[in-house]
Structure formats: C-alpha cells, structure tokens
PDB file of C-alpha atoms in Angstrom:
ATOM      1  CA  UNK M   1      43.091   2.758   3.621  1.00  0.00           C
ATOM      2  CA  UNK M   2      43.185   6.117   5.426  1.00  0.00           C
ATOM      3  CA  UNK M   3      46.671   7.315   6.377  1.00  0.00           C
ATOM      4  CA  UNK M   4      46.116  10.108   8.856  1.00  0.00           C
ATOM      5  CA  UNK M   5      48.165  12.657  10.729  1.00  0.00           C
ATOM      6  CA  UNK M   6      47.807  13.535  14.392  1.00  0.00           C
ATOM      7  CA  UNK M   7      46.950  17.017  15.574  1.00  0.00           C
ATOM      8  CA  UNK M   8      45.506  18.932  18.468  1.00  0.00           C
ATOM      9  CA  UNK M   9      42.524  21.173  17.743  1.00  0.00           C
ATOM     10  CA  UNK M  10      44.963  24.068  17.269  1.00  0.00           C
ATOM     11  CA  UNK M  11      44.497  25.837  13.926  1.00  0.00           C
ATOM     12  CA  UNK M  12      48.263  26.189  13.400  1.00  0.00           C
ATOM     13  CA  UNK M  13      48.785  22.426  13.726  1.00  0.00           C
ATOM     14  CA  UNK M  14      45.892  21.603  11.413  1.00  0.00           C
ATOM     15  CA  UNK M  15      47.167  24.028   8.778  1.00  0.00           C
ATOM     16  CA  UNK M  16      50.591  22.412   8.993  1.00  0.00           C
ATOM     17  CA  UNK M  17      49.207  18.916   8.469  1.00  0.00           C
ATOM     18  CA  UNK M  18      47.148  20.148   5.528  1.00  0.00           C
ATOM     19  CA  UNK M  19      50.228  21.771   3.979  1.00  0.00           C
ATOM     20  CA  UNK M  20      52.009  18.414   4.201  1.00  0.00           C
ATOM     21  CA  UNK M  21      49.287  16.625   2.263  1.00  0.00           C
ATOM     22  CA  UNK M  22      47.098  15.340   5.077  1.00  0.00           C
ATOM     23  CA  UNK M  23      43.322  15.420   4.686  1.00  0.00           C
ATOM     24  CA  UNK M  24      42.479  13.040   7.546  1.00  0.00           C
ATOM     25  CA  UNK M  25      43.600  13.372  11.153  1.00  0.00           C
ATOM     26  CA  UNK M  26      43.345  11.823  14.600  1.00  0.00           C
ATOM     27  CA  UNK M  27      42.596  14.459  17.225  1.00  0.00           C
ATOM     28  CA  UNK M  28      44.867  14.656  20.248  1.00  0.00           C
ATOM     29  CA  UNK M  29      42.902  16.029  23.212  1.00  0.00           C
ATOM     30  CA  UNK M  30      43.648  17.193  26.716  1.00  0.00           C
ATOM     31  CA  UNK M  31      41.313  17.469  29.665  1.00  0.00           C
ATOM     32  CA  UNK M  32      40.578  21.132  28.906  1.00  0.00           C
ATOM     33  CA  UNK M  33      39.049  20.057  25.580  1.00  0.00           C
ATOM     34  CA  UNK M  34      36.491  17.801  27.216  1.00  0.00           C
ATOM     35  CA  UNK M  35      35.365  20.352  29.791  1.00  0.00           C
ATOM     36  CA  UNK M  36      34.966  22.974  27.055  1.00  0.00           C
ATOM     37  CA  UNK M  37      32.907  20.781  24.757  1.00  0.00           C
ATOM     38  CA  UNK M  38      30.679  23.779  23.921  1.00  0.00           C
ATOM     39  CA  UNK M  39      33.587  25.021  21.792  1.00  0.00           C
ATOM     40  CA  UNK M  40      33.362  22.005  19.481  1.00  0.00           C
ATOM     41  CA  UNK M  41      30.979  23.749  17.077  1.00  0.00           C
ATOM     42  CA  UNK M  42      33.536  26.477  16.461  1.00  0.00           C
ATOM     43  CA  UNK M  43      36.355  23.921  16.201  1.00  0.00           C
ATOM     44  CA  UNK M  44      34.331  21.917  13.688  1.00  0.00           C
ATOM     45  CA  UNK M  45      33.931  25.079  11.622  1.00  0.00           C
ATOM     46  CA  UNK M  46      37.715  25.635  11.603  1.00  0.00           C
ATOM     47  CA  UNK M  47      38.351  22.018  10.591  1.00  0.00           C
ATOM     48  CA  UNK M  48      35.889  22.329   7.705  1.00  0.00           C
ATOM     49  CA  UNK M  49      37.393  25.620   6.530  1.00  0.00           C
ATOM     50  CA  UNK M  50      40.875  24.076   6.417  1.00  0.00           C
ATOM     51  CA  UNK M  51      39.519  21.074   4.533  1.00  0.00           C
ATOM     52  CA  UNK M  52      40.406  18.368   7.043  1.00  0.00           C
ATOM     53  CA  UNK M  53      38.380  15.405   8.267  1.00  0.00           C
ATOM     54  CA  UNK M  54      38.615  13.691  11.649  1.00  0.00           C
ATOM     55  CA  UNK M  55      38.218   9.915  11.940  1.00  0.00           C
ATOM     56  CA  UNK M  56      39.468   9.414  15.485  1.00  0.00           C
ATOM     57  CA  UNK M  57      39.685  11.206  18.833  1.00  0.00           C
ATOM     58  CA  UNK M  58      42.364  10.245  21.351  1.00  0.00           C
ATOM     59  CA  UNK M  59      41.021  10.481  24.893  1.00  0.00           C
ATOM     60  CA  UNK M  60      43.030  12.799  27.209  1.00  0.00           C
ATOM     61  CA  UNK M  61      46.090  11.291  28.858  1.00  0.00           C
ATOM     62  CA  UNK M  62      45.002  12.457  32.320  1.00  0.00           C
ATOM     63  CA  UNK M  63      41.716  12.671  34.215  1.00  0.00           C
ATOM     64  CA  UNK M  64      40.141  15.447  36.292  1.00  0.00           C
ATOM     65  CA  UNK M  65      42.522  14.685  39.172  1.00  0.00           C
ATOM     66  CA  UNK M  66      45.537  14.825  36.847  1.00  0.00           C
ATOM     67  CA  UNK M  67      46.063  11.074  37.098  1.00  0.00           C
ATOM     68  CA  UNK M  68      46.950   8.871  34.131  1.00  0.00           C
ATOM     69  CA  UNK M  69      43.772   7.715  32.375  1.00  0.00           C
ATOM     70  CA  UNK M  70      43.589   3.928  32.311  1.00  0.00           C
ATOM     71  CA  UNK M  71      40.905   1.651  30.932  1.00  0.00           C
ATOM     72  CA  UNK M  72      41.795  -1.131  33.331  1.00  0.00           C
ATOM     73  CA  UNK M  73      43.157   0.265  36.567  1.00  0.00           C
ATOM     74  CA  UNK M  74      42.587  -2.115  39.469  1.00  0.00           C
ATOM     75  CA  UNK M  75      41.169   0.667  41.625  1.00  0.00           C
ATOM     76  CA  UNK M  76      37.456   1.156  40.988  1.00  0.00           C
ATOM     77  CA  UNK M  77      37.556   4.903  41.602  1.00  0.00           C
ATOM     78  CA  UNK M  78      40.282   5.294  38.975  1.00  0.00           C
ATOM     79  CA  UNK M  79      38.215   3.277  36.510  1.00  0.00           C
ATOM     80  CA  UNK M  80      35.234   5.531  37.198  1.00  0.00           C
ATOM     81  CA  UNK M  81      37.346   8.635  36.581  1.00  0.00           C
ATOM     82  CA  UNK M  82      38.592   7.118  33.326  1.00  0.00           C
ATOM     83  CA  UNK M  83      35.023   6.341  32.293  1.00  0.00           C
ATOM     84  CA  UNK M  84      33.965   9.939  32.957  1.00  0.00           C
ATOM     85  CA  UNK M  85      36.791  11.172  30.728  1.00  0.00           C
ATOM     86  CA  UNK M  86      35.943   8.600  28.073  1.00  0.00           C
ATOM     87  CA  UNK M  87      32.258   9.494  28.178  1.00  0.00           C
ATOM     88  CA  UNK M  88      33.029  13.144  27.436  1.00  0.00           C
ATOM     89  CA  UNK M  89      35.465  12.190  24.691  1.00  0.00           C
ATOM     90  CA  UNK M  90      32.667  10.245  23.019  1.00  0.00           C
ATOM     91  CA  UNK M  91      30.648  13.470  22.857  1.00  0.00           C
ATOM     92  CA  UNK M  92      33.561  15.181  21.111  1.00  0.00           C
ATOM     93  CA  UNK M  93      33.762  12.349  18.569  1.00  0.00           C
ATOM     94  CA  UNK M  94      30.038  12.677  17.848  1.00  0.00           C
ATOM     95  CA  UNK M  95      30.508  16.382  17.092  1.00  0.00           C
ATOM     96  CA  UNK M  96      33.824  16.317  15.256  1.00  0.00           C
ATOM     97  CA  UNK M  97      34.275  13.106  13.268  1.00  0.00           C
ATOM     98  CA  UNK M  98      33.515  12.660   9.558  1.00  0.00           C
ATOM     99  CA  UNK M  99      33.836   8.878   9.612  1.00  0.00           C
ATOM    100  CA  UNK M 100      31.135   6.224   9.485  1.00  0.00           C
ATOM    101  CA  UNK M 101      32.235   4.610  12.737  1.00  0.00           C
ATOM    102  CA  UNK M 102      34.302   7.191  14.637  1.00  0.00           C
ATOM    103  CA  UNK M 103      37.155   5.815  16.726  1.00  0.00           C
ATOM    104  CA  UNK M 104      38.003   6.862  20.277  1.00  0.00           C
ATOM    105  CA  UNK M 105      41.358   5.796  21.733  1.00  0.00           C
ATOM    106  CA  UNK M 106      41.927   4.971  25.393  1.00  0.00           C
ATOM    107  CA  UNK M 107      45.087   3.589  27.012  1.00  0.00           C
ATOM    108  CA  UNK M 108      45.118   0.214  28.718  1.00  0.00           C
ATOM    109  CA  UNK M 109      47.270   1.251  31.681  1.00  0.00           C
ATOM    110  CA  UNK M 110      50.910   1.703  32.643  1.00  0.00           C
ATOM    111  CA  UNK M 111      53.294  -0.866  34.097  1.00  0.00           C
ATOM    112  CA  UNK M 112      52.747   0.474  37.596  1.00  0.00           C
ATOM    113  CA  UNK M 113      48.981  -0.101  37.619  1.00  0.00           C
ATOM    114  CA  UNK M 114      49.207  -3.385  35.746  1.00  0.00           C
ATOM    115  CA  UNK M 115      51.600  -4.740  38.356  1.00  0.00           C
ATOM    116  CA  UNK M 116      49.034  -4.084  41.089  1.00  0.00           C
ATOM    117  CA  UNK M 117      47.215  -7.196  39.907  1.00  0.00           C
ATOM    118  CA  UNK M 118      48.039 -10.299  41.923  1.00  0.00           C
ATOM    119  CA  UNK M 119      47.589 -12.589  38.937  1.00  0.00           C
ATOM    120  CA  UNK M 120      46.626 -12.678  35.275  1.00  0.00           C
ATOM    121  CA  UNK M 121      43.289 -14.169  36.329  1.00  0.00           C
ATOM    122  CA  UNK M 122      42.542 -11.116  38.457  1.00  0.00           C
ATOM    123  CA  UNK M 123      43.444  -8.831  35.558  1.00  0.00           C
ATOM    124  CA  UNK M 124      41.266 -10.752  33.111  1.00  0.00           C
ATOM    125  CA  UNK M 125      38.304 -10.647  35.492  1.00  0.00           C
ATOM    126  CA  UNK M 126      38.411  -6.856  35.847  1.00  0.00           C
ATOM    127  CA  UNK M 127      39.259  -6.224  32.195  1.00  0.00           C
ATOM    128  CA  UNK M 128      36.392  -8.432  31.014  1.00  0.00           C
ATOM    129  CA  UNK M 129      34.020  -6.655  33.377  1.00  0.00           C
ATOM    130  CA  UNK M 130      35.112  -3.271  32.025  1.00  0.00           C
ATOM    131  CA  UNK M 131      34.721  -4.473  28.431  1.00  0.00           C
ATOM    132  CA  UNK M 132      31.120  -5.445  29.166  1.00  0.00           C
ATOM    133  CA  UNK M 133      30.363  -2.230  31.079  1.00  0.00           C
ATOM    134  CA  UNK M 134      31.737   0.174  28.469  1.00  0.00           C
ATOM    135  CA  UNK M 135      30.369  -1.832  25.545  1.00  0.00           C
ATOM    136  CA  UNK M 136      26.827  -1.725  26.951  1.00  0.00           C
ATOM    137  CA  UNK M 137      27.114   2.046  27.394  1.00  0.00           C
ATOM    138  CA  UNK M 138      28.309   2.438  23.812  1.00  0.00           C
ATOM    139  CA  UNK M 139      25.504   0.311  22.391  1.00  0.00           C
ATOM    140  CA  UNK M 140      22.923   2.369  24.275  1.00  0.00           C
ATOM    141  CA  UNK M 141      24.238   5.917  23.796  1.00  0.00           C
ATOM    142  CA  UNK M 142      26.840   5.850  20.983  1.00  0.00           C
ATOM    143  CA  UNK M 143      26.094   2.813  18.821  1.00  0.00           C
ATOM    144  CA  UNK M 144      28.154   4.084  15.866  1.00  0.00           C
ATOM    145  CA  UNK M 145      31.350   4.754  17.832  1.00  0.00           C
ATOM    146  CA  UNK M 146      34.150   2.233  18.336  1.00  0.00           C
ATOM    147  CA  UNK M 147      36.390   2.581  21.399  1.00  0.00           C
ATOM    148  CA  UNK M 148      39.862   1.198  20.745  1.00  0.00           C
ATOM    149  CA  UNK M 149      42.139   0.139  23.598  1.00  0.00           C
ATOM    150  CA  UNK M 150      45.849   0.854  23.089  1.00  0.00           C
ATOM    151  CA  UNK M 151      48.697  -1.486  24.007  1.00  0.00           C
ATOM    152  CA  UNK M 152      51.350  -0.032  26.302  1.00  0.00           C
ATOM    153  CA  UNK M 153      55.051  -0.491  26.955  1.00  0.00           C
ATOM    154  CA  UNK M 154      56.064  -3.279  29.327  1.00  0.00           C
ATOM    155  CA  UNK M 155      58.661  -1.114  31.051  1.00  0.00           C
ATOM    156  CA  UNK M 156      57.815   2.100  32.869  1.00  0.00           C
ATOM    157  CA  UNK M 157      60.315   4.697  33.956  1.00  0.00           C
ATOM    158  CA  UNK M 158      60.352   7.999  35.797  1.00  0.00           C
ATOM    159  CA  UNK M 159      63.249  10.307  36.620  1.00  0.00           C
ATOM    160  CA  UNK M 160      65.440   8.119  34.360  1.00  0.00           C
ATOM    161  CA  UNK M 161      64.947   5.105  36.639  1.00  0.00           C
ATOM    162  CA  UNK M 162      63.319   1.823  35.690  1.00  0.00           C
ATOM    163  CA  UNK M 163      60.416   1.624  38.118  1.00  0.00           C
ATOM    164  CA  UNK M 164      58.175  -1.175  36.885  1.00  0.00           C
ATOM    165  CA  UNK M 165      58.029  -4.024  34.437  1.00  0.00           C
ATOM    166  CA  UNK M 166      54.478  -4.790  33.371  1.00  0.00           C
ATOM    167  CA  UNK M 167      53.111  -8.299  33.656  1.00  0.00           C
ATOM    168  CA  UNK M 168      52.788  -9.958  30.289  1.00  0.00           C
ATOM    169  CA  UNK M 169      49.090  -9.596  29.544  1.00  0.00           C
ATOM    170  CA  UNK M 170      48.909  -8.915  25.788  1.00  0.00           C
ATOM    171  CA  UNK M 171      47.651 -12.380  24.880  1.00  0.00           C
ATOM    172  CA  UNK M 172      45.314 -12.310  27.864  1.00  0.00           C
ATOM    173  CA  UNK M 173      43.735  -9.156  26.430  1.00  0.00           C
ATOM    174  CA  UNK M 174      42.995 -11.023  23.195  1.00  0.00           C
ATOM    175  CA  UNK M 175      41.594 -13.942  25.196  1.00  0.00           C
ATOM    176  CA  UNK M 176      39.157 -11.561  26.876  1.00  0.00           C
ATOM    177  CA  UNK M 177      38.098 -10.162  23.504  1.00  0.00           C
ATOM    178  CA  UNK M 178      37.586 -13.696  22.215  1.00  0.00           C
ATOM    179  CA  UNK M 179      35.374 -14.497  25.180  1.00  0.00           C
ATOM    180  CA  UNK M 180      33.341 -11.272  25.408  1.00  0.00           C
ATOM    181  CA  UNK M 181      33.300 -10.351  21.703  1.00  0.00           C
ATOM    182  CA  UNK M 182      32.362  -6.704  22.375  1.00  0.00           C
ATOM    183  CA  UNK M 183      30.658  -5.120  19.400  1.00  0.00           C
ATOM    184  CA  UNK M 184      31.862  -1.568  20.044  1.00  0.00           C
ATOM    185  CA  UNK M 185      35.288  -2.046  21.626  1.00  0.00           C
ATOM    186  CA  UNK M 186      38.294  -3.090  19.579  1.00  0.00           C
ATOM    187  CA  UNK M 187      42.089  -2.703  19.575  1.00  0.00           C
ATOM    188  CA  UNK M 188      44.543  -0.052  18.438  1.00  0.00           C
ATOM    189  CA  UNK M 189      48.054  -1.390  17.969  1.00  0.00           C
ATOM    190  CA  UNK M 190      50.809   1.123  18.671  1.00  0.00           C
ATOM    191  CA  UNK M 191      53.785  -0.138  16.663  1.00  0.00           C
ATOM    192  CA  UNK M 192      56.318   1.864  18.654  1.00  0.00           C
ATOM    193  CA  UNK M 193      55.018   0.383  21.926  1.00  0.00           C
ATOM    194  CA  UNK M 194      54.924  -3.118  20.493  1.00  0.00           C
ATOM    195  CA  UNK M 195      58.526  -2.859  19.294  1.00  0.00           C
ATOM    196  CA  UNK M 196      59.665  -2.047  22.825  1.00  0.00           C
ATOM    197  CA  UNK M 197      57.609  -4.922  24.220  1.00  0.00           C
ATOM    198  CA  UNK M 198      58.853  -7.430  21.644  1.00  0.00           C
ATOM    199  CA  UNK M 199      62.473  -6.384  22.204  1.00  0.00           C
ATOM    200  CA  UNK M 200      62.034  -6.866  25.949  1.00  0.00           C
ATOM    201  CA  UNK M 201      60.462 -10.287  25.458  1.00  0.00           C
ATOM    202  CA  UNK M 202      63.328 -11.409  23.204  1.00  0.00           C
ATOM    203  CA  UNK M 203      66.023 -10.111  25.549  1.00  0.00           C
ATOM    204  CA  UNK M 204      64.541 -11.875  28.547  1.00  0.00           C
ATOM    205  CA  UNK M 205      63.597 -14.976  26.563  1.00  0.00           C
ATOM    206  CA  UNK M 206      59.887 -14.835  27.324  1.00  0.00           C
ATOM    207  CA  UNK M 207      58.932 -17.306  24.636  1.00  0.00           C
ATOM    208  CA  UNK M 208      55.251 -17.371  25.564  1.00  0.00           C
ATOM    209  CA  UNK M 209      55.008 -13.662  24.776  1.00  0.00           C
ATOM    210  CA  UNK M 210      54.999 -11.741  21.508  1.00  0.00           C
ATOM    211  CA  UNK M 211      58.532 -11.407  20.152  1.00  0.00           C
ATOM    212  CA  UNK M 212      57.808  -9.887  16.719  1.00  0.00           C
ATOM    213  CA  UNK M 213      55.452  -7.192  15.498  1.00  0.00           C
ATOM    214  CA  UNK M 214      54.129  -9.511  12.791  1.00  0.00           C
ATOM    215  CA  UNK M 215      53.046 -12.025  15.430  1.00  0.00           C
ATOM    216  CA  UNK M 216      51.381  -9.189  17.321  1.00  0.00           C
ATOM    217  CA  UNK M 217      49.491  -8.091  14.202  1.00  0.00           C
ATOM    218  CA  UNK M 218      48.331 -11.583  13.321  1.00  0.00           C
ATOM    219  CA  UNK M 219      47.183 -12.447  16.825  1.00  0.00           C
ATOM    220  CA  UNK M 220      45.080  -9.265  17.158  1.00  0.00           C
ATOM    221  CA  UNK M 221      43.794  -9.149  13.567  1.00  0.00           C
ATOM    222  CA  UNK M 222      40.138  -9.918  14.368  1.00  0.00           C
ATOM    223  CA  UNK M 223      39.860  -6.869  16.617  1.00  0.00           C
ATOM    224  CA  UNK M 224      42.296  -4.457  15.012  1.00  0.00           C
ATOM    225  CA  UNK M 225      40.606  -1.184  14.011  1.00  0.00           C
ATOM    226  CA  UNK M 226      43.487   1.297  14.163  1.00  0.00           C
ATOM    227  CA  UNK M 227      47.278   1.361  13.972  1.00  0.00           C
ATOM    228  CA  UNK M 228      49.581   4.021  15.402  1.00  0.00           C
ATOM    229  CA  UNK M 229      52.699   4.099  13.253  1.00  0.00           C
ATOM    230  CA  UNK M 230      56.039   5.376  14.492  1.00  0.00           C
ATOM    231  CA  UNK M 231      59.399   3.781  15.179  1.00  0.00           C
ATOM    232  CA  UNK M 232      60.643   2.497  18.511  1.00  0.00           C
ATOM    233  CA  UNK M 233      64.236   1.471  19.227  1.00  0.00           C
ATOM    234  CA  UNK M 234      65.657  -0.761  21.959  1.00  0.00           C
ATOM    235  CA  UNK M 235      63.213  -0.865  24.906  1.00  0.00           C
ATOM    236  CA  UNK M 236      61.624   2.484  23.906  1.00  0.00           C
ATOM    237  CA  UNK M 237      62.332   4.035  27.295  1.00  0.00           C
ATOM    238  CA  UNK M 238      63.525   7.488  26.366  1.00  0.00           C
ATOM    239  CA  UNK M 239      62.499  10.318  24.063  1.00  0.00           C
ATOM    240  CA  UNK M 240      65.204   9.626  21.508  1.00  0.00           C
ATOM    241  CA  UNK M 241      63.987   6.030  21.079  1.00  0.00           C
ATOM    242  CA  UNK M 242      60.209   6.670  21.181  1.00  0.00           C
ATOM    243  CA  UNK M 243      58.039   7.928  18.322  1.00  0.00           C
ATOM    244  CA  UNK M 244      60.814   8.150  15.764  1.00  0.00           C
ATOM    245  CA  UNK M 245      60.214   8.634  12.035  1.00  0.00           C
ATOM    246  CA  UNK M 246      60.900   6.016   9.383  1.00  0.00           C
ATOM    247  CA  UNK M 247      63.564   7.359   7.031  1.00  0.00           C
ATOM    248  CA  UNK M 248      63.336   6.877   3.273  1.00  0.00           C
ATOM    249  CA  UNK M 249      67.123   6.643   2.880  1.00  0.00           C
ATOM    250  CA  UNK M 250      67.417   3.972   5.599  1.00  0.00           C
ATOM    251  CA  UNK M 251      67.183   0.544   3.966  1.00  0.00           C
ATOM    252  CA  UNK M 252      66.252  -1.125   7.263  1.00  0.00           C
ATOM    253  CA  UNK M 253      63.296   1.239   7.601  1.00  0.00           C
ATOM    254  CA  UNK M 254      62.187   0.543   4.034  1.00  0.00           C
ATOM    255  CA  UNK M 255      62.449  -3.212   4.564  1.00  0.00           C
ATOM    256  CA  UNK M 256      60.533  -3.023   7.829  1.00  0.00           C
ATOM    257  CA  UNK M 257      57.806  -0.933   6.248  1.00  0.00           C
ATOM    258  CA  UNK M 258      57.479  -3.383   3.375  1.00  0.00           C
ATOM    259  CA  UNK M 259      57.157  -6.265   5.822  1.00  0.00           C
ATOM    260  CA  UNK M 260      54.432  -4.417   7.724  1.00  0.00           C
ATOM    261  CA  UNK M 261      52.530  -3.634   4.522  1.00  0.00           C
ATOM    262  CA  UNK M 262      52.710  -7.248   3.366  1.00  0.00           C
ATOM    263  CA  UNK M 263      51.492  -8.485   6.742  1.00  0.00           C
ATOM    264  CA  UNK M 264      48.589  -6.033   6.703  1.00  0.00           C
ATOM    265  CA  UNK M 265      47.595  -7.340   3.297  1.00  0.00           C
ATOM    266  CA  UNK M 266      47.769 -10.929   4.532  1.00  0.00           C
ATOM    267  CA  UNK M 267      45.420 -10.206   7.448  1.00  0.00           C
ATOM    268  CA  UNK M 268      43.101  -8.121   5.208  1.00  0.00           C
ATOM    269  CA  UNK M 269      43.623  -4.955   7.242  1.00  0.00           C
ATOM    270  CA  UNK M 270      42.078  -1.907   5.577  1.00  0.00           C
ATOM    271  CA  UNK M 271      41.354   0.337   8.577  1.00  0.00           C
ATOM    272  CA  UNK M 272      43.070   3.669   9.330  1.00  0.00           C
ATOM    273  CA  UNK M 273      46.722   4.175  10.196  1.00  0.00           C
ATOM    274  CA  UNK M 274      47.731   7.247  12.189  1.00  0.00           C
ATOM    275  CA  UNK M 275      51.294   8.496  11.790  1.00  0.00           C
ATOM    276  CA  UNK M 276      52.126   9.241  15.427  1.00  0.00           C
ATOM    277  CA  UNK M 277      55.654  10.609  15.399  1.00  0.00           C
ATOM    278  CA  UNK M 278      57.310  12.715  18.061  1.00  0.00           C
ATOM    279  CA  UNK M 279      57.815  16.271  16.807  1.00  0.00           C
ATOM    280  CA  UNK M 280      60.044  19.015  18.179  1.00  0.00           C
ATOM    281  CA  UNK M 281      57.697  21.579  16.690  1.00  0.00           C
ATOM    282  CA  UNK M 282      54.051  20.512  16.547  1.00  0.00           C
ATOM    283  CA  UNK M 283      53.418  23.226  13.980  1.00  0.00           C
ATOM    284  CA  UNK M 284      56.015  21.754  11.618  1.00  0.00           C
ATOM    285  CA  UNK M 285      55.614  17.976  11.670  1.00  0.00           C
ATOM    286  CA  UNK M 286      58.715  17.039   9.681  1.00  0.00           C
ATOM    287  CA  UNK M 287      58.873  13.508  11.148  1.00  0.00           C
ATOM    288  CA  UNK M 288      55.300  12.902  10.023  1.00  0.00           C
ATOM    289  CA  UNK M 289      56.235  13.982   6.498  1.00  0.00           C
ATOM    290  CA  UNK M 290      59.371  11.812   6.452  1.00  0.00           C
ATOM    291  CA  UNK M 291      57.392   8.765   7.563  1.00  0.00           C
ATOM    292  CA  UNK M 292      54.717   9.402   4.934  1.00  0.00           C
ATOM    293  CA  UNK M 293      57.410   9.543   2.240  1.00  0.00           C
ATOM    294  CA  UNK M 294      58.920   6.263   3.456  1.00  0.00           C
ATOM    295  CA  UNK M 295      55.509   4.591   3.553  1.00  0.00           C
ATOM    296  CA  UNK M 296      54.769   5.654  -0.022  1.00  0.00           C
ATOM    297  CA  UNK M 297      58.158   4.486  -1.306  1.00  0.00           C
ATOM    298  CA  UNK M 298      57.751   1.094   0.358  1.00  0.00           C
ATOM    299  CA  UNK M 299      54.244   0.684  -1.023  1.00  0.00           C
ATOM    300  CA  UNK M 300      55.425   1.633  -4.525  1.00  0.00           C
ATOM    301  CA  UNK M 301      58.161  -1.025  -4.289  1.00  0.00           C
ATOM    302  CA  UNK M 302      55.344  -3.503  -3.640  1.00  0.00           C
ATOM    303  CA  UNK M 303      53.490  -2.403  -6.797  1.00  0.00           C
ATOM    304  CA  UNK M 304      51.097  -0.250  -4.756  1.00  0.00           C
ATOM    305  CA  UNK M 305      49.876  -3.143  -2.633  1.00  0.00           C
ATOM    306  CA  UNK M 306      47.584  -0.771  -0.698  1.00  0.00           C
ATOM    307  CA  UNK M 307      45.380   2.085  -1.852  1.00  0.00           C
ATOM    308  CA  UNK M 308      46.214   4.964   0.474  1.00  0.00           C
ATOM    309  CA  UNK M 309      43.954   7.924   1.199  1.00  0.00           C
ATOM    310  CA  UNK M 310      45.876  10.789   2.784  1.00  0.00           C
TER     311      UNK M 310
END
C-alpha cells in the first residue's frame, strides 16, 4: 500500500517530502499549472532527479474564471468549465505519473452548489449523466487513468458565517455508482471531510446518513481508489479543526488509526493513501511527518497488518 505525501510541483516542497522519507506523492496543482503544460517535461526531470514518483494529480481548485471547480454543479456552463480543467489535468497525469493507473482527483461540489438542487432525484440525474459523459471521454482518450471524485463537507462557511448546509447525498452518490458502474471513475474518501459530515449527522440525528467513518468506508468500498488522510475535529469548519495531524503521543489518535487500519484490512483496501495535512510551511511538512509516525506506530501495534510503501 502506497503512503504518499502531497506537494506542489515546487522543487523546495519535493525536496522536503523526500527528506522526510517520502518517495511517492500526490501533486497539488493550480490553474497556472494546466495552462503551462509545456513545462511538464522539465518538471518531470526535476521529479526524477529528486527520486520521487507521482501516482496522483489533484485537479486545480478553481477554473479559468476563478470559480470553484465542481464535478456536479447544477449549472451546465460550470460543469463545462470543470470538464475543461479536468481534461487538461488528465494531460498532466499522462506526463507526470509513474503509476499503472494514474489517479486524478476532482471535487464533488460545495454546500452552496449542492443546495441548488430541488431534490435528490434531480441531483442523481445530473450526477449520473456526468459520470457517463466523463467516463466515455476517459475510455476513449485516457483509458489507463482513473478519475476519483472527492466527498465534501456538509457545512459551508465564508467570512466566519455558516452559509449553507449541504443536502445529504453521500449514499445517493454510491447509488449512482452502483447503477452506472463507470469503469474509469471511482471515489476518493477524504477522512477529514467525512469526520465533519459524520459529526454533523450525529448532532442533528440524521440516522439515514453516515454517522461513522467506518460505515462510510464500508459503504464505498467497491469504488474506493484513494484515501486522503488527515484529522478533522467538530464540524471541521475552521483552519484549526481542518487537516490536522494525528499525534503519536495522543492515545485517541493511535486508537482511531488502528481502527481505520483494521477496517481497511476488512474491506481489502490496498490502494494509495495520501497524507493531506495542513502545513504552516509547505517547505517543512512537520504535520505530514507526525502523521506518518503515528500511522507506523499504529500499524506496528497491529503486527504490521499492512505493508506500507513510502
């Protein structure tokens, strides 16, 4: 099982991850990266010289109009803009990745856009249509690449105000996958996001929704190709509760990590995990290193249940 770091294409960040024991990484991109794709040959050379390998490329957060990129925005123009960004990200993955089936991450959508749907049925109709559309493109032009759609937080805030609460559509997403069975589109589960969602569902007693991460993992297991690992506290609304490290000296963190590792073994998960911690200094990823240490300690306590490749 690959345990990767996350890094931009900046040499300083890649050198830092390498110095902390990382050989595999997920690339964090911005829109400038995809419009300067001609630079990928030089970037690939730098990656090779450092001795790193890329297995995944995260599509830029924003599109050419500086709007949030969303796989399933209700507005067709926004979906087209997202597809244009995704299409260019696929080209980057073809040039950069050293992985049999490179992964490309795209976000589902924020609580604002999800709440524009009048019903779950309307959401499922558009999401299913987009699954078919993107999957056919992948099969024709990038048959080896897997696009993974990332789960988002149910609560959205701006300017420290709670603006939107997303409709509960996580199980509906799985239903669409079960119906369409796309060959080249799967799921990335962001543990930090899911913790915020599960906490919300428990607080507001939404029993039909996911209330534990383990339930989330089991329900999505047939389509799960990537995990983003970092810690989320409370409703994961603010920076100090989002993307936190797991601490080796914190028994609750060790116990949680052990539970995750056992669950992954039970569902036969052996795909990559990206440590996606928030860092004050992206050229000194101390939270990444702390989480790696905690993961290794927990796995050792379980008699090395998983075979990690860093």
